[in-house]
Amino acid sequence: MGVSRASIGLYWSRSKPNFGDALAPLVVARVSGRAVRWAPLWRADLVALGSLLGRVGEHWWQPRLHVWGTGFIAPVAAHVTRHRVHAVRGASTARMLGLDPAAVALGDPGLLVDQLLPPLHARPLQSGTLVVPHYRDRGHPLLSALAALPEVRVIDVFTPPLQLLEAIRRADCVLSTSLHGLIAADALGVPNAWVTLHDQLRGGHFKFLDYYSAFDLAPEPSPLSTALAGAPGPLIESWARPGLNAIREHLYRAFPLR
């Protein structure tokens, strides 16, 4: 399928205003310098952020898509893809597409969200611990209890994406059950930890570990209540994402539609 000169046809999920889906057109527009429009999979040019590869068919009659940094939500049988793969979220996704992880750019393009905010000319006033829940966790009773604590802020993941990014940037540290809450914190240099409220998330830990494999990390999540019981100092001091700048550079260079 030819790519429109006027705009890029990008597929993202519109069934709910999820954080990663809301970021996708913003990141693609920033990196490409072009207008971005939503397109259904059968008319799209590109899939990017998120766990969308399970929706991308491999039938001969479907258009070949450009794949940039997306991944699977759960393990699938390894197969050789017919699509144009420029980057994938992590090593597990690469192997499931019949690719050598060392031969393709790895990382979620959400790592480029720092380019969406104006530069800071002074260190922002920090706002304590920010909890970024997955949208399925919004009604959890623990979150309501946390909202009453002065040193903890719970933010709705359906907050407009640039406002949510700014809140993350101003936090001392982030605890998140949302993958893109963690990715945004990594991109903005904010110490963060992967936490859980239950074990019923679709795909389990797969997408998180796939993402972290780009850093050669394999962390284990902590229950949110356990993470909050500890002082934030050790988290802030120990947080590290080895190779972050190189991953971002590889993602930027791998973008196919400038």
PDB file of C-alpha atoms in Angstrom:
ATOM      1  CA  MET A   1       0.000   0.000   0.000  1.00  0.00           C
ATOM      2  CA  GLY A   2       1.340   3.435  -0.844  1.00  0.00           C
ATOM      3  CA  VAL A   3       1.770   5.980   1.906  1.00  0.00           C
ATOM      4  CA  SER A   4      -0.180   9.221   1.655  1.00  0.00           C
ATOM      5  CA  ARG A   5       2.057  12.244   1.173  1.00  0.00           C
ATOM      6  CA  ALA A   6      -0.364  14.342   3.188  1.00  0.00           C
ATOM      7  CA  SER A   7      -0.702  12.126   6.240  1.00  0.00           C
ATOM      8  CA  ILE A   8       0.220   8.808   7.800  1.00  0.00           C
ATOM      9  CA  GLY A   9      -2.549   6.265   8.299  1.00  0.00           C
ATOM     10  CA  LEU A  10      -1.917   4.899  11.794  1.00  0.00           C
ATOM     11  CA  TYR A  11      -3.932   2.185  13.479  1.00  0.00           C
ATOM     12  CA  TRP A  12      -4.524   2.390  17.213  1.00  0.00           C
ATOM     13  CA  SER A  13      -7.334   1.129  19.424  1.00  0.00           C
ATOM     14  CA  ARG A  14     -10.191   3.617  19.723  1.00  0.00           C
ATOM     15  CA  SER A  15     -12.486   1.498  21.877  1.00  0.00           C
ATOM     16  CA  LYS A  16     -11.262   3.395  24.960  1.00  0.00           C
ATOM     17  CA  PRO A  17      -8.974   6.402  25.480  1.00  0.00           C
ATOM     18  CA  ASN A  18      -6.128   4.285  26.881  1.00  0.00           C
ATOM     19  CA  PHE A  19      -2.820   6.039  27.641  1.00  0.00           C
ATOM     20  CA  GLY A  20      -0.665   4.176  25.115  1.00  0.00           C
ATOM     21  CA  ASP A  21      -3.292   4.502  22.398  1.00  0.00           C
ATOM     22  CA  ALA A  22      -3.622   8.227  23.107  1.00  0.00           C
ATOM     23  CA  LEU A  23       0.154   8.668  22.858  1.00  0.00           C
ATOM     24  CA  ALA A  24       0.523   6.800  19.554  1.00  0.00           C
ATOM     25  CA  PRO A  25      -0.572   9.541  17.109  1.00  0.00           C
ATOM     26  CA  LEU A  26       1.283  12.208  19.094  1.00  0.00           C
ATOM     27  CA  VAL A  27       4.585  10.329  19.003  1.00  0.00           C
ATOM     28  CA  VAL A  28       4.254   9.380  15.332  1.00  0.00           C
ATOM     29  CA  ALA A  29       3.415  12.962  14.354  1.00  0.00           C
ATOM     30  CA  ARG A  30       6.398  14.287  16.313  1.00  0.00           C
ATOM     31  CA  VAL A  31       8.894  11.804  14.904  1.00  0.00           C
ATOM     32  CA  SER A  32       7.628  11.965  11.315  1.00  0.00           C
ATOM     33  CA  GLY A  33       6.887  15.675  11.057  1.00  0.00           C
ATOM     34  CA  ARG A  34       3.686  14.706   9.254  1.00  0.00           C
ATOM     35  CA  ALA A  35      -0.013  14.728  10.010  1.00  0.00           C
ATOM     36  CA  VAL A  36      -1.380  11.483  11.414  1.00  0.00           C
ATOM     37  CA  ARG A  37      -4.872  10.093  10.919  1.00  0.00           C
ATOM     38  CA  TRP A  38      -6.518   7.019  12.374  1.00  0.00           C
ATOM     39  CA  ALA A  39      -6.965   4.229   9.834  1.00  0.00           C
ATOM     40  CA  PRO A  40      -8.421   0.723  10.132  1.00  0.00           C
ATOM     41  CA  LEU A  41      -5.914  -2.083   9.815  1.00  0.00           C
ATOM     42  CA  TRP A  42      -6.910  -2.878   6.241  1.00  0.00           C
ATOM     43  CA  ARG A  43      -6.149   0.713   5.172  1.00  0.00           C
ATOM     44  CA  ALA A  44      -3.352   1.680   7.571  1.00  0.00           C
ATOM     45  CA  ASP A  45       0.261   2.401   6.750  1.00  0.00           C
ATOM     46  CA  LEU A  46       1.666   1.808  10.226  1.00  0.00           C
ATOM     47  CA  VAL A  47       1.183   0.232  13.651  1.00  0.00           C
ATOM     48  CA  ALA A  48       3.290   1.584  16.475  1.00  0.00           C
ATOM     49  CA  LEU A  49       2.859   1.781  20.262  1.00  0.00           C
ATOM     50  CA  GLY A  50       0.966  -0.846  22.173  1.00  0.00           C
ATOM     51  CA  SER A  51       0.164  -4.553  22.085  1.00  0.00           C
ATOM     52  CA  LEU A  52      -1.427  -4.580  18.651  1.00  0.00           C
ATOM     53  CA  LEU A  53       0.364  -7.325  16.741  1.00  0.00           C
ATOM     54  CA  GLY A  54      -2.228  -9.907  17.709  1.00  0.00           C
ATOM     55  CA  ARG A  55      -4.728  -7.924  15.639  1.00  0.00           C
ATOM     56  CA  VAL A  56      -2.497  -7.721  12.574  1.00  0.00           C
ATOM     57  CA  GLY A  57      -3.332 -10.583  10.243  1.00  0.00           C
ATOM     58  CA  GLU A  58      -0.864 -12.469   8.076  1.00  0.00           C
ATOM     59  CA  HIS A  59      -3.244 -13.318   5.221  1.00  0.00           C
ATOM     60  CA  TRP A  60      -1.899 -12.730   1.712  1.00  0.00           C
ATOM     61  CA  TRP A  61      -4.814 -10.489   0.810  1.00  0.00           C
ATOM     62  CA  GLN A  62      -4.190  -8.052   3.666  1.00  0.00           C
ATOM     63  CA  PRO A  63      -1.983  -5.002   3.033  1.00  0.00           C
ATOM     64  CA  ARG A  64       1.561  -5.146   4.335  1.00  0.00           C
ATOM     65  CA  LEU A  65       1.976  -2.763   7.245  1.00  0.00           C
ATOM     66  CA  HIS A  66       5.009  -0.974   8.617  1.00  0.00           C
ATOM     67  CA  VAL A  67       5.607  -2.167  12.193  1.00  0.00           C
ATOM     68  CA  TRP A  68       7.424   0.238  14.499  1.00  0.00           C
ATOM     69  CA  GLY A  69       7.837  -0.710  18.122  1.00  0.00           C
ATOM     70  CA  THR A  70       4.618  -2.574  18.799  1.00  0.00           C
ATOM     71  CA  GLY A  71       4.338  -6.021  20.362  1.00  0.00           C
ATOM     72  CA  PHE A  72       2.082  -8.921  21.269  1.00  0.00           C
ATOM     73  CA  ILE A  73      -0.065  -8.892  24.385  1.00  0.00           C
ATOM     74  CA  ALA A  74       0.560 -12.600  25.064  1.00  0.00           C
ATOM     75  CA  PRO A  75       2.771 -15.334  23.612  1.00  0.00           C
ATOM     76  CA  VAL A  76       1.927 -16.692  20.156  1.00  0.00           C
ATOM     77  CA  ALA A  77       3.485 -19.393  18.014  1.00  0.00           C
ATOM     78  CA  ALA A  78       6.602 -18.229  16.203  1.00  0.00           C
ATOM     79  CA  HIS A  79       5.997 -17.411  12.558  1.00  0.00           C
ATOM     80  CA  VAL A  80       7.606 -15.474   9.735  1.00  0.00           C
ATOM     81  CA  THR A  81       5.743 -12.221   9.277  1.00  0.00           C
ATOM     82  CA  ARG A  82       4.882 -10.745   5.899  1.00  0.00           C
ATOM     83  CA  HIS A  83       4.837  -7.212   7.290  1.00  0.00           C
ATOM     84  CA  ARG A  84       7.658  -4.663   7.160  1.00  0.00           C
ATOM     85  CA  VAL A  85       9.208  -4.765  10.616  1.00  0.00           C
ATOM     86  CA  HIS A  86      11.421  -1.808  11.548  1.00  0.00           C
ATOM     87  CA  ALA A  87      11.304  -2.135  15.347  1.00  0.00           C
ATOM     88  CA  VAL A  88       9.447  -4.211  17.925  1.00  0.00           C
ATOM     89  CA  ARG A  89       8.805  -3.702  21.620  1.00  0.00           C
ATOM     90  CA  GLY A  90      11.098  -6.447  22.871  1.00  0.00           C
ATOM     91  CA  ALA A  91      13.041  -9.629  22.289  1.00  0.00           C
ATOM     92  CA  SER A  92      10.092 -11.991  22.796  1.00  0.00           C
ATOM     93  CA  THR A  93       8.033 -10.222  20.142  1.00  0.00           C
ATOM     94  CA  ALA A  94      11.001 -10.332  17.767  1.00  0.00           C
ATOM     95  CA  ARG A  95      11.376 -14.099  18.157  1.00  0.00           C
ATOM     96  CA  MET A  96       7.650 -14.651  17.627  1.00  0.00           C
ATOM     97  CA  LEU A  97       7.988 -12.865  14.287  1.00  0.00           C
ATOM     98  CA  GLY A  98      10.881 -15.093  13.276  1.00  0.00           C
ATOM     99  CA  LEU A  99      13.431 -12.320  13.817  1.00  0.00           C
ATOM    100  CA  ASP A 100      16.775 -12.227  15.585  1.00  0.00           C
ATOM    101  CA  PRO A 101      16.417  -9.686  18.432  1.00  0.00           C
ATOM    102  CA  ALA A 102      19.978  -8.538  17.768  1.00  0.00           C
ATOM    103  CA  ALA A 103      19.086  -7.651  14.172  1.00  0.00           C
ATOM    104  CA  VAL A 104      16.084  -5.371  14.781  1.00  0.00           C
ATOM    105  CA  ALA A 105      15.567  -2.209  16.837  1.00  0.00           C
ATOM    106  CA  LEU A 106      13.976  -2.997  20.199  1.00  0.00           C
ATOM    107  CA  GLY A 107      11.899  -0.678  22.360  1.00  0.00           C
ATOM    108  CA  ASP A 108       8.490   0.909  22.731  1.00  0.00           C
ATOM    109  CA  PRO A 109       8.199   4.269  20.919  1.00  0.00           C
ATOM    110  CA  GLY A 110       6.644   5.639  24.078  1.00  0.00           C
ATOM    111  CA  LEU A 111      10.275   6.127  25.098  1.00  0.00           C
ATOM    112  CA  LEU A 112      10.230   9.182  22.810  1.00  0.00           C
ATOM    113  CA  VAL A 113       7.481  11.033  24.700  1.00  0.00           C
ATOM    114  CA  ASP A 114      10.034  13.407  26.187  1.00  0.00           C
ATOM    115  CA  GLN A 115       9.906  15.124  22.781  1.00  0.00           C
ATOM    116  CA  LEU A 116       6.219  15.973  23.326  1.00  0.00           C
ATOM    117  CA  LEU A 117       6.816  18.319  26.269  1.00  0.00           C
ATOM    118  CA  PRO A 118       8.525  21.711  26.233  1.00  0.00           C
ATOM    119  CA  PRO A 119      12.023  21.653  27.732  1.00  0.00           C
ATOM    120  CA  LEU A 120      12.372  22.500  31.392  1.00  0.00           C
ATOM    121  CA  HIS A 121      14.478  25.550  32.169  1.00  0.00           C
ATOM    122  CA  ALA A 122      14.382  24.860  35.895  1.00  0.00           C
ATOM    123  CA  ARG A 123      13.908  21.765  37.996  1.00  0.00           C
ATOM    124  CA  PRO A 124      10.153  21.321  38.555  1.00  0.00           C
ATOM    125  CA  LEU A 125       8.670  21.262  42.016  1.00  0.00           C
ATOM    126  CA  GLN A 126       8.411  17.597  42.891  1.00  0.00           C
ATOM    127  CA  SER A 127       5.033  16.202  43.896  1.00  0.00           C
ATOM    128  CA  GLY A 128       5.782  13.045  45.865  1.00  0.00           C
ATOM    129  CA  THR A 129       4.782   9.574  44.699  1.00  0.00           C
ATOM    130  CA  LEU A 130       2.487   9.335  41.684  1.00  0.00           C
ATOM    131  CA  VAL A 131       0.401   6.190  41.181  1.00  0.00           C
ATOM    132  CA  VAL A 132      -0.576   5.541  37.555  1.00  0.00           C
ATOM    133  CA  PRO A 133      -3.099   2.681  37.434  1.00  0.00           C
ATOM    134  CA  HIS A 134      -4.063   0.652  34.391  1.00  0.00           C
ATOM    135  CA  TYR A 135      -7.518   1.615  33.186  1.00  0.00           C
ATOM    136  CA  ARG A 136      -8.913  -1.719  34.409  1.00  0.00           C
ATOM    137  CA  ASP A 137      -7.760  -0.828  37.935  1.00  0.00           C
ATOM    138  CA  ARG A 138      -9.563   2.523  38.138  1.00  0.00           C
ATOM    139  CA  GLY A 139     -12.232   1.332  40.572  1.00  0.00           C
ATOM    140  CA  HIS A 140      -9.949  -0.612  42.908  1.00  0.00           C
ATOM    141  CA  PRO A 141     -10.703   0.256  46.562  1.00  0.00           C
ATOM    142  CA  LEU A 142      -7.019   0.682  47.446  1.00  0.00           C
ATOM    143  CA  LEU A 143      -6.761   3.580  45.003  1.00  0.00           C
ATOM    144  CA  SER A 144      -9.587   5.423  46.747  1.00  0.00           C
ATOM    145  CA  ALA A 145      -7.827   4.976  50.083  1.00  0.00           C
ATOM    146  CA  LEU A 146      -4.525   6.217  48.656  1.00  0.00           C
ATOM    147  CA  ALA A 147      -6.124   9.367  47.297  1.00  0.00           C
ATOM    148  CA  ALA A 148      -6.516  10.575  50.894  1.00  0.00           C
ATOM    149  CA  LEU A 149      -2.771  10.428  51.618  1.00  0.00           C
ATOM    150  CA  PRO A 150      -0.977  13.773  51.260  1.00  0.00           C
ATOM    151  CA  GLU A 151       2.289  12.280  49.967  1.00  0.00           C
ATOM    152  CA  VAL A 152       0.631  10.101  47.298  1.00  0.00           C
ATOM    153  CA  ARG A 153      -1.251  11.207  44.211  1.00  0.00           C
ATOM    154  CA  VAL A 154      -3.385   8.804  42.191  1.00  0.00           C
ATOM    155  CA  ILE A 155      -3.952   9.995  38.635  1.00  0.00           C
ATOM    156  CA  ASP A 156      -6.614   8.823  36.219  1.00  0.00           C
ATOM    157  CA  VAL A 157      -4.930   7.163  33.243  1.00  0.00           C
ATOM    158  CA  PHE A 158      -7.678   8.690  31.070  1.00  0.00           C
ATOM    159  CA  THR A 159      -6.302  12.164  31.846  1.00  0.00           C
ATOM    160  CA  PRO A 160      -5.378  13.960  28.577  1.00  0.00           C
ATOM    161  CA  PRO A 161      -1.993  12.510  27.608  1.00  0.00           C
ATOM    162  CA  LEU A 162       0.100  15.678  27.752  1.00  0.00           C
ATOM    163  CA  GLN A 163      -1.289  16.504  31.196  1.00  0.00           C
ATOM    164  CA  LEU A 164      -0.509  12.989  32.350  1.00  0.00           C
ATOM    165  CA  LEU A 165       3.043  13.258  31.007  1.00  0.00           C
ATOM    166  CA  GLU A 166       3.529  16.541  32.846  1.00  0.00           C
ATOM    167  CA  ALA A 167       2.299  14.975  36.095  1.00  0.00           C
ATOM    168  CA  ILE A 168       4.762  12.117  35.641  1.00  0.00           C
ATOM    169  CA  ARG A 169       7.607  14.524  34.923  1.00  0.00           C
ATOM    170  CA  ARG A 170       6.913  16.385  38.186  1.00  0.00           C
ATOM    171  CA  ALA A 171       6.767  13.290  40.399  1.00  0.00           C
ATOM    172  CA  ASP A 172       9.531  12.143  42.723  1.00  0.00           C
ATOM    173  CA  CYS A 173       8.765   8.582  41.687  1.00  0.00           C
ATOM    174  CA  VAL A 174       6.046   6.647  39.885  1.00  0.00           C
ATOM    175  CA  LEU A 175       4.342   3.390  40.822  1.00  0.00           C
ATOM    176  CA  SER A 176       2.329   2.007  37.930  1.00  0.00           C
ATOM    177  CA  THR A 177       0.213  -0.962  36.941  1.00  0.00           C
ATOM    178  CA  SER A 178       0.045   0.577  33.446  1.00  0.00           C
ATOM    179  CA  LEU A 179       2.852  -0.347  31.067  1.00  0.00           C
ATOM    180  CA  HIS A 180       2.813   3.047  29.384  1.00  0.00           C
ATOM    181  CA  GLY A 181       2.849   4.729  32.772  1.00  0.00           C
ATOM    182  CA  LEU A 182       6.178   2.981  33.335  1.00  0.00           C
ATOM    183  CA  ILE A 183       7.431   3.686  29.821  1.00  0.00           C
ATOM    184  CA  ALA A 184       6.606   7.388  30.100  1.00  0.00           C
ATOM    185  CA  ALA A 185       8.392   7.587  33.445  1.00  0.00           C
ATOM    186  CA  ASP A 186      11.448   5.915  31.899  1.00  0.00           C
ATOM    187  CA  ALA A 187      11.367   8.367  28.996  1.00  0.00           C
ATOM    188  CA  LEU A 188      11.166  11.340  31.352  1.00  0.00           C
ATOM    189  CA  GLY A 189      13.888  10.083  33.679  1.00  0.00           C
ATOM    190  CA  VAL A 190      11.560   9.603  36.654  1.00  0.00           C
ATOM    191  CA  PRO A 191      12.353   6.655  38.952  1.00  0.00           C
ATOM    192  CA  ASN A 192       9.551   4.131  38.805  1.00  0.00           C
ATOM    193  CA  ALA A 193       8.475   0.647  39.744  1.00  0.00           C
ATOM    194  CA  TRP A 194       6.124  -1.899  38.244  1.00  0.00           C
ATOM    195  CA  VAL A 195       3.374  -2.753  40.729  1.00  0.00           C
ATOM    196  CA  THR A 196       0.246  -4.901  40.696  1.00  0.00           C
ATOM    197  CA  LEU A 197      -3.226  -4.795  42.216  1.00  0.00           C
ATOM    198  CA  HIS A 198      -4.317  -8.249  41.028  1.00  0.00           C
ATOM    199  CA  ASP A 199      -3.185 -11.037  38.705  1.00  0.00           C
ATOM    200  CA  GLN A 200      -5.993 -10.803  36.152  1.00  0.00           C
ATOM    201  CA  LEU A 201      -4.426  -8.499  33.556  1.00  0.00           C
ATOM    202  CA  ARG A 202      -4.820  -9.865  30.043  1.00  0.00           C
ATOM    203  CA  GLY A 203      -1.576 -11.486  28.932  1.00  0.00           C
ATOM    204  CA  GLY A 204      -0.198 -11.539  32.471  1.00  0.00           C
ATOM    205  CA  HIS A 205       3.361 -10.265  32.736  1.00  0.00           C
ATOM    206  CA  PHE A 206       4.242 -10.886  29.096  1.00  0.00           C
ATOM    207  CA  LYS A 207       4.115  -7.350  27.699  1.00  0.00           C
ATOM    208  CA  PHE A 208       6.015  -5.926  30.667  1.00  0.00           C
ATOM    209  CA  LEU A 209       8.844  -8.440  30.409  1.00  0.00           C
ATOM    210  CA  ASP A 210       8.919  -7.999  26.638  1.00  0.00           C
ATOM    211  CA  TYR A 211       9.408  -4.254  27.129  1.00  0.00           C
ATOM    212  CA  TYR A 212      12.079  -4.671  29.806  1.00  0.00           C
ATOM    213  CA  SER A 213      14.016  -7.115  27.631  1.00  0.00           C
ATOM    214  CA  ALA A 214      15.117  -4.147  25.510  1.00  0.00           C
ATOM    215  CA  PHE A 215      17.162  -3.086  28.565  1.00  0.00           C
ATOM    216  CA  ASP A 216      18.249  -6.657  29.316  1.00  0.00           C
ATOM    217  CA  LEU A 217      16.199  -6.477  32.513  1.00  0.00           C
ATOM    218  CA  ALA A 218      13.683  -8.938  33.963  1.00  0.00           C
ATOM    219  CA  PRO A 219      12.135  -7.291  37.035  1.00  0.00           C
ATOM    220  CA  GLU A 220       9.422  -8.778  39.195  1.00  0.00           C
ATOM    221  CA  PRO A 221       6.434  -6.613  40.123  1.00  0.00           C
ATOM    222  CA  SER A 222       5.519  -5.824  43.706  1.00  0.00           C
ATOM    223  CA  PRO A 223       2.000  -5.485  45.108  1.00  0.00           C
ATOM    224  CA  LEU A 224       1.151  -1.791  45.231  1.00  0.00           C
ATOM    225  CA  SER A 225       0.541  -1.938  48.979  1.00  0.00           C
ATOM    226  CA  THR A 226       4.021  -3.412  49.528  1.00  0.00           C
ATOM    227  CA  ALA A 227       5.700  -0.798  47.346  1.00  0.00           C
ATOM    228  CA  LEU A 228       3.962   2.030  49.198  1.00  0.00           C
ATOM    229  CA  ALA A 229       4.967   0.612  52.576  1.00  0.00           C
ATOM    230  CA  GLY A 230       8.632   1.235  51.792  1.00  0.00           C
ATOM    231  CA  ALA A 231      10.367   4.608  51.674  1.00  0.00           C
ATOM    232  CA  PRO A 232      10.794   5.992  48.133  1.00  0.00           C
ATOM    233  CA  GLY A 233      14.481   6.746  48.658  1.00  0.00           C
ATOM    234  CA  PRO A 234      15.856   3.302  47.690  1.00  0.00           C
ATOM    235  CA  LEU A 235      13.701   3.230  44.551  1.00  0.00           C
ATOM    236  CA  ILE A 236      14.906   6.669  43.509  1.00  0.00           C
ATOM    237  CA  GLU A 237      18.536   5.764  44.144  1.00  0.00           C
ATOM    238  CA  SER A 238      18.481   2.342  42.465  1.00  0.00           C
ATOM    239  CA  TRP A 239      16.397   3.105  39.356  1.00  0.00           C
ATOM    240  CA  ALA A 240      18.352   2.624  36.130  1.00  0.00           C
ATOM    241  CA  ARG A 241      17.574   1.894  32.496  1.00  0.00           C
ATOM    242  CA  PRO A 242      20.850   0.792  30.905  1.00  0.00           C
ATOM    243  CA  GLY A 243      21.197   1.793  27.264  1.00  0.00           C
ATOM    244  CA  LEU A 244      18.132   4.059  27.277  1.00  0.00           C
ATOM    245  CA  ASN A 245      19.623   6.728  25.016  1.00  0.00           C
ATOM    246  CA  ALA A 246      20.851   4.141  22.503  1.00  0.00           C
ATOM    247  CA  ILE A 247      17.425   2.472  22.430  1.00  0.00           C
ATOM    248  CA  ARG A 248      15.768   5.805  21.745  1.00  0.00           C
ATOM    249  CA  GLU A 249      18.240   6.619  19.003  1.00  0.00           C
ATOM    250  CA  HIS A 250      17.687   3.241  17.346  1.00  0.00           C
ATOM    251  CA  LEU A 251      13.911   3.717  17.495  1.00  0.00           C
ATOM    252  CA  TYR A 252      14.135   7.181  16.000  1.00  0.00           C
ATOM    253  CA  ARG A 253      16.375   6.035  13.161  1.00  0.00           C
ATOM    254  CA  ALA A 254      14.187   2.998  12.485  1.00  0.00           C
ATOM    255  CA  PHE A 255      11.062   5.067  11.846  1.00  0.00           C
ATOM    256  CA  PRO A 256      10.112   4.304   8.227  1.00  0.00           C
ATOM    257  CA  LEU A 257       7.793   7.077   7.042  1.00  0.00           C
ATOM    258  CA  ARG A 258       9.515  10.443   7.166  1.00  0.00           C
TER     259      ARG A 258
END
